PDB file of C-alpha atoms in Angstrom:
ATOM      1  CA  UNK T   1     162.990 205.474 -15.989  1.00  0.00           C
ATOM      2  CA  UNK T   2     160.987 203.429 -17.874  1.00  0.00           C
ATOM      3  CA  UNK T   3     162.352 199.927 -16.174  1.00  0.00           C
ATOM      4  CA  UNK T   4     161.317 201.832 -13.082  1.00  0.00           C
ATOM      5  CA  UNK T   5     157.799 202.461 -14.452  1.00  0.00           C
ATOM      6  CA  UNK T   6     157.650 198.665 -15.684  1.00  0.00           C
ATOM      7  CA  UNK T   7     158.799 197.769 -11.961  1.00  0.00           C
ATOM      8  CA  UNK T   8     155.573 199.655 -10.380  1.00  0.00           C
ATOM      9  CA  UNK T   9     153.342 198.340 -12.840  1.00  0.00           C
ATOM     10  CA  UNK T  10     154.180 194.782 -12.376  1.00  0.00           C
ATOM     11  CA  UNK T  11     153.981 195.183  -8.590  1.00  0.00           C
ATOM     12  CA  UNK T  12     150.606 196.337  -9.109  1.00  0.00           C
ATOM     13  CA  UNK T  13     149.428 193.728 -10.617  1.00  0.00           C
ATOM     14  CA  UNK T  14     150.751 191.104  -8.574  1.00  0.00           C
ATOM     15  CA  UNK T  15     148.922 192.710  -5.201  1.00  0.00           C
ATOM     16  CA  UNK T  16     145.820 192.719  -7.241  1.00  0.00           C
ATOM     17  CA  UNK T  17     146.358 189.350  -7.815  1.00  0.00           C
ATOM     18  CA  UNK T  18     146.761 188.262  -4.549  1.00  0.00           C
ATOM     19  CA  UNK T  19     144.267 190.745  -3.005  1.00  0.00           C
ATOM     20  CA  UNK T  20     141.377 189.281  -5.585  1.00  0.00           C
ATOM     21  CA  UNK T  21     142.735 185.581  -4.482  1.00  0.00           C
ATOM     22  CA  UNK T  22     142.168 186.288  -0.880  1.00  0.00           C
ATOM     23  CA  UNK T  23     138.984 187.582  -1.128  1.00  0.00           C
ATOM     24  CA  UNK T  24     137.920 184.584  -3.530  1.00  0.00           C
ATOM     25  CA  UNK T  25     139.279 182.195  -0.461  1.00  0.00           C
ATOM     26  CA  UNK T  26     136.925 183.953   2.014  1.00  0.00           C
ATOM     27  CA  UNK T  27     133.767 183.939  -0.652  1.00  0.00           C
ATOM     28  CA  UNK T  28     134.783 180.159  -1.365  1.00  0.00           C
ATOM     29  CA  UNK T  29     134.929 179.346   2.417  1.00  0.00           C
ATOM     30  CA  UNK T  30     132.112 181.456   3.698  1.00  0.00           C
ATOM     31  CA  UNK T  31     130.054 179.541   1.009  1.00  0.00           C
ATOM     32  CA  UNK T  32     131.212 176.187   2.393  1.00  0.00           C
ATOM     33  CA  UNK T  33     130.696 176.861   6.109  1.00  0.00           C
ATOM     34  CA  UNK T  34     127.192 178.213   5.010  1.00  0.00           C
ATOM     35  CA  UNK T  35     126.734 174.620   2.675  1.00  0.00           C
ATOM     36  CA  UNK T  36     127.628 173.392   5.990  1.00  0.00           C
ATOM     37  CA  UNK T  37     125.442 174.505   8.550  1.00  0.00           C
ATOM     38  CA  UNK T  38     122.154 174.298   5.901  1.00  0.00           C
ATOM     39  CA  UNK T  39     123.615 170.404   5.859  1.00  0.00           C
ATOM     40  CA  UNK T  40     123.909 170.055   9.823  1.00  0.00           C
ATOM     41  CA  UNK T  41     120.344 171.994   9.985  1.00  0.00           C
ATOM     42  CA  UNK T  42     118.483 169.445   7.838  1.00  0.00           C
ATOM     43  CA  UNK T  43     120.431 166.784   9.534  1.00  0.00           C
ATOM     44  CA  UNK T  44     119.372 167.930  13.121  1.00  0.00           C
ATOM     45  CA  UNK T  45     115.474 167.594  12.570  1.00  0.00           C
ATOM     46  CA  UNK T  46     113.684 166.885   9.374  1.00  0.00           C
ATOM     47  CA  UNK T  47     109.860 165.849   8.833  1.00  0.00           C
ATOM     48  CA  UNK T  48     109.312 162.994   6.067  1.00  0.00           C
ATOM     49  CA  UNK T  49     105.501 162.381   5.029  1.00  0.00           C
ATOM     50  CA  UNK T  50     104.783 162.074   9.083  1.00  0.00           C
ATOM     51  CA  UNK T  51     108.031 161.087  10.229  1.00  0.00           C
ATOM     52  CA  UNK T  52     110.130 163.016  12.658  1.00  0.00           C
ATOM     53  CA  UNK T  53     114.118 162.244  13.219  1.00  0.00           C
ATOM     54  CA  UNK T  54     115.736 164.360  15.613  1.00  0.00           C
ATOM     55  CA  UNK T  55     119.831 163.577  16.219  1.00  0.00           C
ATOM     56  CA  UNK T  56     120.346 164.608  20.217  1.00  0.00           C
ATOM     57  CA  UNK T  57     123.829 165.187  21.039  1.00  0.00           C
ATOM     58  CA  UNK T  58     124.724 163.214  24.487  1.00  0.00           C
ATOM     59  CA  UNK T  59     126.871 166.116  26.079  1.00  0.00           C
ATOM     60  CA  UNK T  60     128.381 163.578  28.744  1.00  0.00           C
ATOM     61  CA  UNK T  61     129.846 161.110  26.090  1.00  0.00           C
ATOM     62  CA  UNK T  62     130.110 163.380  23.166  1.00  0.00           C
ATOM     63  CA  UNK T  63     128.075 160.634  20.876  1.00  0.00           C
ATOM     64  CA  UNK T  64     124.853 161.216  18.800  1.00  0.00           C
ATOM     65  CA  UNK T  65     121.544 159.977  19.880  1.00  0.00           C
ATOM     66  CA  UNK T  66     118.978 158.798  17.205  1.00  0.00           C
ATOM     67  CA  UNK T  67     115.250 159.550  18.062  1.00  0.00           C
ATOM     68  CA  UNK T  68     112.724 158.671  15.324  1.00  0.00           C
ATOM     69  CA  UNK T  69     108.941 159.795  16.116  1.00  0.00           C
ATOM     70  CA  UNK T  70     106.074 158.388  13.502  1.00  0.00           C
ATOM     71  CA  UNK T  71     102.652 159.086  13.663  1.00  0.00           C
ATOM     72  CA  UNK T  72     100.326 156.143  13.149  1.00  0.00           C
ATOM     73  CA  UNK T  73      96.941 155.818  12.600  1.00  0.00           C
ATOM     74  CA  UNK T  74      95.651 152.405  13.140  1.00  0.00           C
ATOM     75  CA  UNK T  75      93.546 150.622  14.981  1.00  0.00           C
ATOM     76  CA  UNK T  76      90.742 153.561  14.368  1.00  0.00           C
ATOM     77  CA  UNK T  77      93.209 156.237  16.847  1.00  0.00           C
ATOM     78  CA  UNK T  78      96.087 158.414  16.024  1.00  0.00           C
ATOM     79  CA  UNK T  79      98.999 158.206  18.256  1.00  0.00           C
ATOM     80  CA  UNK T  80     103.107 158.711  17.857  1.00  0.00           C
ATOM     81  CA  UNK T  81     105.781 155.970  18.551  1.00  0.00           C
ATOM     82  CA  UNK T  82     109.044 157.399  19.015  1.00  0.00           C
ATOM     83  CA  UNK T  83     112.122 154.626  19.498  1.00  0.00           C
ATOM     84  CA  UNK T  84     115.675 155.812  20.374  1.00  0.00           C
ATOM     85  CA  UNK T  85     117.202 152.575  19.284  1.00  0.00           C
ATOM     86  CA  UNK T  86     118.438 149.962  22.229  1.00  0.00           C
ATOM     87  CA  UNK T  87     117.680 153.172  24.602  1.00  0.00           C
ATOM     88  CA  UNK T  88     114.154 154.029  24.593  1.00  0.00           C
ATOM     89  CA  UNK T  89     110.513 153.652  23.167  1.00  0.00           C
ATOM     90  CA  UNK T  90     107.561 156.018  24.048  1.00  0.00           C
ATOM     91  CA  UNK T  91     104.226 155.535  22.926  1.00  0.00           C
ATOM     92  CA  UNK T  92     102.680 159.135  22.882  1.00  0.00           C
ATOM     93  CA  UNK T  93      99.031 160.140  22.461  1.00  0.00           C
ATOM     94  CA  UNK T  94      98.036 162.356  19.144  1.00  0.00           C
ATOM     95  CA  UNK T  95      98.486 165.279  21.811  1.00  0.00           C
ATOM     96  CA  UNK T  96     101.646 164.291  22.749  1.00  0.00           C
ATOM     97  CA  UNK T  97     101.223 162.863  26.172  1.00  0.00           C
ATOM     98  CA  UNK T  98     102.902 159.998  27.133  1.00  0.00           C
ATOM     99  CA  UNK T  99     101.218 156.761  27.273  1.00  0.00           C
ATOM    100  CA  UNK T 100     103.995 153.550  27.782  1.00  0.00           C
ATOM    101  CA  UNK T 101     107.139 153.918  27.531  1.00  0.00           C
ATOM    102  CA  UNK T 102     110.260 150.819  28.045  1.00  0.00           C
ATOM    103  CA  UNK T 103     113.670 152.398  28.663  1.00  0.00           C
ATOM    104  CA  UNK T 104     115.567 148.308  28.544  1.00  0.00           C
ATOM    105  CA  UNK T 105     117.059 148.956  25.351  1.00  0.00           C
ATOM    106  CA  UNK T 106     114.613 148.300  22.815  1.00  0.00           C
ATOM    107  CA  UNK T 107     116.269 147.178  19.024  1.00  0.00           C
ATOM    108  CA  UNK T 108     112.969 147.829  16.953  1.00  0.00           C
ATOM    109  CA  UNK T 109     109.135 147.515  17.073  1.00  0.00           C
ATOM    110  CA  UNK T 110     106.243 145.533  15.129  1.00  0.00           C
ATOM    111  CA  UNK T 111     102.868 146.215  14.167  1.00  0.00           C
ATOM    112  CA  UNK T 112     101.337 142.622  14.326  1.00  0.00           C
ATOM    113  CA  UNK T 113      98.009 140.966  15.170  1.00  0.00           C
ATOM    114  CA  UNK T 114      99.948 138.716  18.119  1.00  0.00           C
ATOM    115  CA  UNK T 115      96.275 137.742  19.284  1.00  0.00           C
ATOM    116  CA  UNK T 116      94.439 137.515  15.848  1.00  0.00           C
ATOM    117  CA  UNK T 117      91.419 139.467  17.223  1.00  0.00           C
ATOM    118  CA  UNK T 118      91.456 141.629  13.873  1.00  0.00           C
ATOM    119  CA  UNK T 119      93.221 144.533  15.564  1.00  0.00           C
ATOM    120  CA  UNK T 120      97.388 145.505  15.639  1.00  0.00           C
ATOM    121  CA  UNK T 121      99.125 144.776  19.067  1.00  0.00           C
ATOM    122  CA  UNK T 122     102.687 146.316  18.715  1.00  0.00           C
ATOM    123  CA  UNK T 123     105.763 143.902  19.651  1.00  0.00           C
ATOM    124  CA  UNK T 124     108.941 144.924  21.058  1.00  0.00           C
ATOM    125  CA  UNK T 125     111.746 143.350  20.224  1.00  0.00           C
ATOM    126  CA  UNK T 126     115.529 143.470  22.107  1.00  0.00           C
ATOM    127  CA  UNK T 127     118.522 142.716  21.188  1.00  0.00           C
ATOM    128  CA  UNK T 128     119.902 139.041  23.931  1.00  0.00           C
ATOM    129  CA  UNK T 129     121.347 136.405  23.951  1.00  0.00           C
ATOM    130  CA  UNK T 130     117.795 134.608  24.523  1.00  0.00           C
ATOM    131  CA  UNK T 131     116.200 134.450  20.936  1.00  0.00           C
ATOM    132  CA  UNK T 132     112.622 135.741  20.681  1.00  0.00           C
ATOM    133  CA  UNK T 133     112.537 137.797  24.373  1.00  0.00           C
ATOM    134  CA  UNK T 134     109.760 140.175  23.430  1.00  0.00           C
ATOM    135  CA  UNK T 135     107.576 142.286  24.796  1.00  0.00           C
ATOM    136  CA  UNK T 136     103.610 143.215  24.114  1.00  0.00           C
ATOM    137  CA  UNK T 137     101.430 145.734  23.680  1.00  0.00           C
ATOM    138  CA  UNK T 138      97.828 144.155  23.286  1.00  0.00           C
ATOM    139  CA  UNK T 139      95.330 146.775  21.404  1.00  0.00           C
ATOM    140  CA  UNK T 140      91.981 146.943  23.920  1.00  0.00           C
ATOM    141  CA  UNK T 141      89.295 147.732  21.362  1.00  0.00           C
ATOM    142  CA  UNK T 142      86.662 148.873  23.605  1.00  0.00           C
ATOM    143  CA  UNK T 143      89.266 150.894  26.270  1.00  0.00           C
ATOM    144  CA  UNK T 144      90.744 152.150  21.964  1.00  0.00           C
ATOM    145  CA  UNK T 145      93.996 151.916  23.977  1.00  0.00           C
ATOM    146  CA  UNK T 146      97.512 149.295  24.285  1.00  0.00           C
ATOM    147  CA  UNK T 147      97.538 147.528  27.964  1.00  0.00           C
ATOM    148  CA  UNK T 148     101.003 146.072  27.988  1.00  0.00           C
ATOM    149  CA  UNK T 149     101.363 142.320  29.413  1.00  0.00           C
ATOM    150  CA  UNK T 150     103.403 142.362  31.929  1.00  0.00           C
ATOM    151  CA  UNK T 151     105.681 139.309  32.310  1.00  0.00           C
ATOM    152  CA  UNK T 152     105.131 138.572  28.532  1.00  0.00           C
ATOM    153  CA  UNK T 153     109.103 138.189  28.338  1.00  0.00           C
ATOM    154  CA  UNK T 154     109.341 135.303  30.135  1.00  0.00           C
ATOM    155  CA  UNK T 155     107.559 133.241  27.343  1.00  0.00           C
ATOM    156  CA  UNK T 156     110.473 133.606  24.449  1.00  0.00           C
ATOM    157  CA  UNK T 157     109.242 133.082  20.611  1.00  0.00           C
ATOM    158  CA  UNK T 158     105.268 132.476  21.363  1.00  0.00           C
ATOM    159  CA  UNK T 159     103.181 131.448  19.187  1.00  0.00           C
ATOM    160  CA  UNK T 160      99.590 131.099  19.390  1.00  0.00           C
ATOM    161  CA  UNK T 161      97.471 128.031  19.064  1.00  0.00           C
ATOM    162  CA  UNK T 162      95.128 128.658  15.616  1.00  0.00           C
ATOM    163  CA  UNK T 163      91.477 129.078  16.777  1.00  0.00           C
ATOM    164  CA  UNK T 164      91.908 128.959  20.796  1.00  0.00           C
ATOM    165  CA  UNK T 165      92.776 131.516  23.242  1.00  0.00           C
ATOM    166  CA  UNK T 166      96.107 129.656  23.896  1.00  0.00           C
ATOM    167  CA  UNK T 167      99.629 130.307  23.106  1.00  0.00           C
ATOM    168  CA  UNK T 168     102.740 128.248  23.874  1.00  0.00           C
ATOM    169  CA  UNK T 169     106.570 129.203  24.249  1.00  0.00           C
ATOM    170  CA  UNK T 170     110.074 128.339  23.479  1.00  0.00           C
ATOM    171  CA  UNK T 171     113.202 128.801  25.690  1.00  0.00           C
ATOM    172  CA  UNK T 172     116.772 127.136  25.738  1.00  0.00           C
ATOM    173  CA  UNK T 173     117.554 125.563  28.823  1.00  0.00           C
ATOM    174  CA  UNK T 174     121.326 124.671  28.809  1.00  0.00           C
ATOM    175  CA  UNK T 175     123.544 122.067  26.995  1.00  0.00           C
ATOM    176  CA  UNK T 176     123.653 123.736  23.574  1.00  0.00           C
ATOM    177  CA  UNK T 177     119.985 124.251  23.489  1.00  0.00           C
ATOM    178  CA  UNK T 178     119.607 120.098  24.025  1.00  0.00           C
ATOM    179  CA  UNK T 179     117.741 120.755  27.184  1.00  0.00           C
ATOM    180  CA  UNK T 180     114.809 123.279  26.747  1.00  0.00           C
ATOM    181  CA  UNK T 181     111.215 124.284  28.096  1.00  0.00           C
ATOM    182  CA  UNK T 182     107.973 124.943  26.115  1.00  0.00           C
ATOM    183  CA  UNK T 183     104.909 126.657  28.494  1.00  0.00           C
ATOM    184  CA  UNK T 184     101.564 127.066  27.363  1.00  0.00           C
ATOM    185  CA  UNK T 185      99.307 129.707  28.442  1.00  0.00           C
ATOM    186  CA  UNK T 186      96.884 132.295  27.783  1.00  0.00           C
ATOM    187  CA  UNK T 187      96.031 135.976  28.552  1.00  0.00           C
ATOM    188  CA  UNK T 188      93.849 137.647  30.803  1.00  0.00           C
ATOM    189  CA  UNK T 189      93.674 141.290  31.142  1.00  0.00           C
ATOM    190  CA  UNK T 190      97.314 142.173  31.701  1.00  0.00           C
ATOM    191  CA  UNK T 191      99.175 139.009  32.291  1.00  0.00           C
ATOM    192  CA  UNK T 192      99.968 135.863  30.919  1.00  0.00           C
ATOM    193  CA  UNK T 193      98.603 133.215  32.855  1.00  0.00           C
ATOM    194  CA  UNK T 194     100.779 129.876  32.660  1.00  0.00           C
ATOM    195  CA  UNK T 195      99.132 126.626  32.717  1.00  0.00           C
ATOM    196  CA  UNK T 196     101.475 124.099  31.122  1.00  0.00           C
ATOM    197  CA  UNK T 197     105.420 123.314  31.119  1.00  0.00           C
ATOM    198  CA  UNK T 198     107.028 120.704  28.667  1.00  0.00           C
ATOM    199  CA  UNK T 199     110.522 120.130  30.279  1.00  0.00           C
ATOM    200  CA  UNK T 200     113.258 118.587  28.142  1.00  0.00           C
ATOM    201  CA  UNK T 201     116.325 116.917  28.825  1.00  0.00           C
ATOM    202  CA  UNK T 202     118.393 115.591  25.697  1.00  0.00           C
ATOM    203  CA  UNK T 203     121.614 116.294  26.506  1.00  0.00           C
ATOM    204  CA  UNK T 204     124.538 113.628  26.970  1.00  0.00           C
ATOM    205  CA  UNK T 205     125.381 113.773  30.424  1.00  0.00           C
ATOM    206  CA  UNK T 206     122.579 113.867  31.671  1.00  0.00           C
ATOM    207  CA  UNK T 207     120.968 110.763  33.479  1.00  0.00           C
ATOM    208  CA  UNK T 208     117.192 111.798  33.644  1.00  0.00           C
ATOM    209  CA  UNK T 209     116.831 111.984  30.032  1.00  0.00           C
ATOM    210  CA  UNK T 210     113.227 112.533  29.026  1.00  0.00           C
ATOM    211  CA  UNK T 211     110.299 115.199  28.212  1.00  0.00           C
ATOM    212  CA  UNK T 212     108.964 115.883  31.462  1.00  0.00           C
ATOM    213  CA  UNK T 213     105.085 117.411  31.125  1.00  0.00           C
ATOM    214  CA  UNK T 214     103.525 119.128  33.591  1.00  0.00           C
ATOM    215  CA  UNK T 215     100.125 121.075  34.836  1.00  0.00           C
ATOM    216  CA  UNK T 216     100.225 124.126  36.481  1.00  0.00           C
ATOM    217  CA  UNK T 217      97.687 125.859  39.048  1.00  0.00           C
ATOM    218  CA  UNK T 218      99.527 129.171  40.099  1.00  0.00           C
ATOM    219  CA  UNK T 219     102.448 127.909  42.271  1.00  0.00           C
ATOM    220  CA  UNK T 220     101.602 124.264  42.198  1.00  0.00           C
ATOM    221  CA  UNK T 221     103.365 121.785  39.739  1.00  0.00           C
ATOM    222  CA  UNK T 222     102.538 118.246  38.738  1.00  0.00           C
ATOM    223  CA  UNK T 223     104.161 116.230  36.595  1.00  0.00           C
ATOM    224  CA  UNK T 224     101.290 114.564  34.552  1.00  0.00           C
ATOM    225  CA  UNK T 225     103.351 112.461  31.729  1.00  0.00           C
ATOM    226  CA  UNK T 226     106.960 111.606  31.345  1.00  0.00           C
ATOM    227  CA  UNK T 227     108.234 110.663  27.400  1.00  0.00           C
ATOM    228  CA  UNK T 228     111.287 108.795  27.033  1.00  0.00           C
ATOM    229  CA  UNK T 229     113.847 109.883  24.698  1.00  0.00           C
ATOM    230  CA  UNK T 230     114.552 106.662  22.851  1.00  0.00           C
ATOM    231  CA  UNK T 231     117.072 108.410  19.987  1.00  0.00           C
ATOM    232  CA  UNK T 232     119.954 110.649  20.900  1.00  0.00           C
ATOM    233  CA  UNK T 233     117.638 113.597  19.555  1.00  0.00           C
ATOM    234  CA  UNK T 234     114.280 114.406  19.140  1.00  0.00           C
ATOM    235  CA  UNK T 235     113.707 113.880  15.421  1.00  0.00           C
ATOM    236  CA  UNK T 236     112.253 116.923  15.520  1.00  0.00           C
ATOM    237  CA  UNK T 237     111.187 118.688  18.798  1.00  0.00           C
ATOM    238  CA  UNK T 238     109.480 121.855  16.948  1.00  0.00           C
ATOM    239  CA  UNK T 239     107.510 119.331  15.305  1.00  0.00           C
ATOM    240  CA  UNK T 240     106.851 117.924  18.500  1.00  0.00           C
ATOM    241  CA  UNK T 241     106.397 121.383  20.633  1.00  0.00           C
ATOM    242  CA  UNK T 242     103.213 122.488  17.814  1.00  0.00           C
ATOM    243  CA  UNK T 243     101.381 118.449  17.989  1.00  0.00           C
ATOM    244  CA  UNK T 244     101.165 117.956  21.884  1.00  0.00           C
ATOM    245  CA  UNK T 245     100.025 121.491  22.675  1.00  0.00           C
ATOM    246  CA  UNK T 246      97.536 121.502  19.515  1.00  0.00           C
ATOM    247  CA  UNK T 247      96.039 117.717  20.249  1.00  0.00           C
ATOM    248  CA  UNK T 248      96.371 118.385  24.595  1.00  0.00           C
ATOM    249  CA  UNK T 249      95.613 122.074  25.296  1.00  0.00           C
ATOM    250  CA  UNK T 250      92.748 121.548  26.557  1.00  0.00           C
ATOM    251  CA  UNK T 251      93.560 118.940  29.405  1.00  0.00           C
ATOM    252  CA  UNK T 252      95.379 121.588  30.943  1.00  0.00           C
ATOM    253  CA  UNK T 253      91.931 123.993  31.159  1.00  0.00           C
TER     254      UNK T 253
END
C-alpha cells in the first residue's frame, strides 16, 4: 500500500516537472521571438540626430536594399540626400519633393567646393574601371539651388586651375595608361565647355610618339604644338599636365 502511495507521489512530481519545463520553454521562446521582432523593428527604420536608414526588402531577388536619407543644411537651404548605394541618389527638397536624382549606380557622395566660389557643390562618385568618372552638382547661389553639369563625366579626375575659371582633366587612353588625354575647359551654366586637348602617345609600339596639343572651337580641332618624347617616359607627366595648362590657359581663350 504504501509502495503504491510512493508510486503516485513520484508520478506527480515528475508531470509537474515536465509541465513547469514546458511552460518555461514557451515563456523562454515567446521572450526571444519578442527580443526578435523589437531587433528587426529598430533595424527596419531608425532616426539618428537627422539621419534616416530604411532596409527595403527587394521581393523579386529576396536581397536587402540600403536607403540612407540625411538632412543637410548648407549652403543657407535645408534639403535631404538620400543614396541607395551603387542604385540610386535623390536630392529632395526640405518638403520632400524631388529635385535630381541619378539612378547609374552611384558608390557615395561629397560635399566639396569643386568651383571655389565659397559655396558646397556635391560630387558623385561611381564605382569603374575609369578612375575619377564623377559627376557634379554646382550650388547656384542666387537660383539657392544645385544645376547639375551635364557631360561633367567625360572630364575624369578634374582639377581646377587656382585663381581662373579653368579646369583641366585626366583620362587613360590605352597601353597601360602610357597613352592618355588631358582637356582643359571651363563651365558655363550647365555644361562644360572644352577648349583644349593634350594628346599623349608613350607607349612602345607606337610610331607617332609625342604630346600632341590642340585648340578647340566646338567641333573644330587644330593641332597647335607637337612635343617630342625624347625618354621612354615622361619624367613626370602629372608634373607636366599642372605647368602647360597653368603657364598656357589662356592661349586657348
Amino acid at each position: 500500500m504504501k509502495k503504491g502511495i510512493l508510486i503516485t507521489i513520484i508520478g506527480i512530481i515528475i508531470i509537474g516537472i515536465t509541465y513547469f519545463g514546458v511552460e518555461m520553454y514557451g515563456f523562454a521562446k515567446g521572450v526571444k521571438e519578442d527580443s526578435q521582432k523589437q531587433i528587426v523593428i529598430k533595424e527596419n527604420e531608425f532616426i539618428v540626430t537627422g539621419k534616416t536608414e530604411e532596409i527595403i526588402v527587394n521581393e523579386q531577388i529576396g536581397e536587402e536594399e540600403l536607403t540612407i536619407c540625411e538632412e543637410q543644411s548648407k549652403n543657407g537651404i535645408i534639403f535631404k540626400t538620400c543614396l541607395k548605394q551603387y542604385n540610386l541618389f535623390t536630392l529632395k527638397s526640405s518638403e520632400g519633393d524631388i529635385l535630381y536624382k541619378n539612378d547609374n549606380n552611384p558608390s557615395e557622395y561629397i560635399f566639396t567646393d569643386f568651383n571655389e566660389d565659397g559655396f558646397l557643390d556635391i560630387e558623385l562618385h561611381f564605382m569603374t574601371n575609369v578612375p575619377g568618372v564623377n559627376e557634379i552638382l554646382i550650388f547656384n547661389p542666387k537660383l539657392k539651388q544645385f544645376t547639375e553639369i551635364e557631360n561633367f563625366s567625360s572630364f575624369p579626375a578634374s582639377i581646377k586651375i587656382k585663381n581662373t575659371d579653368y579646369y583641366y582633366s585626366y583620362q587613360r587612353s590605352g597601353c597601360a595608361d602610357s597613352n592618355w588625354d588631358s582637356d582643359l575647359y571651363y563651365l558655363k551654366e550647365n555644361k562644360a565647355v572644352k577648349i583644349g586637348n593634350i594628346h599623349a602617345i608613350e607607349c612602345d609600339n607606337e610610331n607617332d610618339t609625342g604630346i600632341y596639343i590642340y585648340k578647340i572651337n566646338g567641333e573644330n580641332k587644330k593641332q597647335i604644338k607637337l612635343i617630342p618624347i625624347k625618354n621612354k617616359d615622361l619624367e613626370n607627366k602629372w608634373k607636366f599636365i599642372e605647368k602647360y595648362w597653368t603657364e598656357n590657359y589662356k592661349k586657348f581663350e
